[in-house]
C-alpha positions as CSV (number, residue, x, y, z in Angstrom):
1,X,0.0,0.0,0.0
2,X,1.2,3.5,-0.6
3,X,1.1,6.4,1.8
4,X,-2.0,8.0,0.2
5,X,-4.1,4.9,0.9
6,X,-2.9,4.8,4.5
7,X,-3.8,8.4,5.0
8,X,-7.3,7.7,3.5
9,X,-7.6,4.7,5.9
10,X,-6.8,6.9,9.0
11,X,-9.5,9.4,8.0
12,X,-12.4,6.8,8.1
13,X,-15.1,8.0,10.4
14,X,-16.8,5.8,13.0
15,X,-19.8,5.6,10.7
16,X,-17.7,4.3,7.9
17,X,-16.0,1.8,10.2
18,X,-19.4,0.8,11.3
19,X,-20.6,0.2,7.7
20,X,-17.5,-1.9,7.1
21,X,-18.0,-4.1,10.2
22,X,-21.8,-4.6,9.5
23,X,-21.1,-5.7,6.0
24,X,-18.2,-7.9,7.1
25,X,-20.4,-9.6,9.6
26,X,-23.0,-10.2,6.9
27,X,-20.4,-11.7,4.6
28,X,-19.3,-14.1,7.4
29,X,-23.0,-15.0,8.0
30,X,-23.6,-15.6,4.3
31,X,-20.8,-18.2,4.2
32,X,-18.9,-16.4,1.5
33,X,-15.8,-16.1,3.7
34,X,-14.7,-17.9,6.8
35,X,-12.2,-15.6,8.4
36,X,-12.7,-12.1,9.9
37,X,-9.8,-10.6,7.9
38,X,-11.2,-11.9,4.7
39,X,-14.7,-10.6,5.5
40,X,-13.3,-7.1,6.4
41,X,-11.2,-7.0,3.3
42,X,-14.2,-7.9,1.1
43,X,-16.3,-5.3,2.9
44,X,-13.6,-2.6,2.5
45,X,-13.3,-3.4,-1.2
46,X,-17.0,-3.2,-1.8
47,X,-17.6,0.0,0.2
48,X,-14.4,2.0,-0.6
49,X,-12.5,0.3,-3.3
50,X,-9.6,-0.4,-1.0
51,X,-8.0,-3.9,-1.0
52,X,-5.8,-4.5,1.9
53,X,-5.5,-8.2,2.6
54,X,-2.9,-7.5,5.3
55,X,-3.5,-7.7,9.0
56,X,-1.0,-5.0,9.7
57,X,-3.0,-2.4,7.8
58,X,-6.3,-3.6,9.4
59,X,-4.9,-2.6,12.7
60,X,-4.2,0.9,11.4
61,X,-7.8,1.3,10.4
62,X,-9.4,-0.8,13.2
63,X,-7.0,-0.7,16.2
64,X,-9.7,-2.6,18.2
65,X,-9.3,-5.5,15.9
66,X,-6.2,-7.1,17.3
67,X,-4.8,-10.4,18.5
68,X,-4.5,-9.3,22.2
69,X,-8.1,-8.3,22.5
70,X,-9.2,-11.4,20.6
71,X,-7.4,-13.6,23.1
72,X,-8.4,-11.7,26.2
73,X,-12.0,-10.9,25.5
74,X,-13.1,-13.6,23.0
75,X,-11.0,-16.6,23.9
76,X,-9.0,-16.7,20.6
77,X,-6.2,-19.1,20.3
78,X,-4.4,-17.9,17.2
79,X,-3.4,-20.5,14.7
80,X,-1.2,-20.0,11.6
81,X,-3.6,-17.6,9.7
82,X,-6.6,-17.2,12.0
83,X,-7.6,-16.5,15.5
84,X,-10.0,-19.4,15.7
85,X,-10.5,-22.8,14.0
86,X,-12.6,-22.4,10.8
87,X,-15.8,-23.7,12.5
88,X,-15.7,-21.3,15.4
89,X,-18.0,-18.7,13.9
90,X,-19.8,-17.9,17.2
91,X,-16.6,-16.3,18.5
92,X,-16.2,-14.4,15.2
93,X,-19.8,-13.2,15.3
94,X,-19.3,-12.1,19.0
95,X,-16.2,-10.1,18.0
96,X,-18.0,-8.5,15.1
97,X,-20.9,-7.6,17.4
98,X,-18.4,-6.0,19.8
99,X,-16.9,-3.9,17.0
100,X,-20.3,-2.9,15.7
101,X,-21.4,-1.8,19.1
102,X,-18.1,0.1,19.6
103,X,-18.5,2.0,16.3
104,X,-22.2,2.6,17.0
105,X,-21.6,4.6,20.1
């Protein structure tokens, strides 16, 4: 990513972040993607045209989406490319709900 995309990412409002998370959760629920990063990436691409596909940049845009919080608050046990096993959607949904509530306030 270049610096201009990073600056655009930092300027996202809470409302824009909320839209991304709501759409990402819906993508997860539809079964079109099984991991949170992939759902967020698809949502960002649809809503803003930005394709990130890199956890580092997700943390710039969504600092509350991070491994430490996932472990502490949502019982994540990070594996090679995911916080949870593929079939643990309830925890992913719980984390999306947390982020949606956070960006709704």
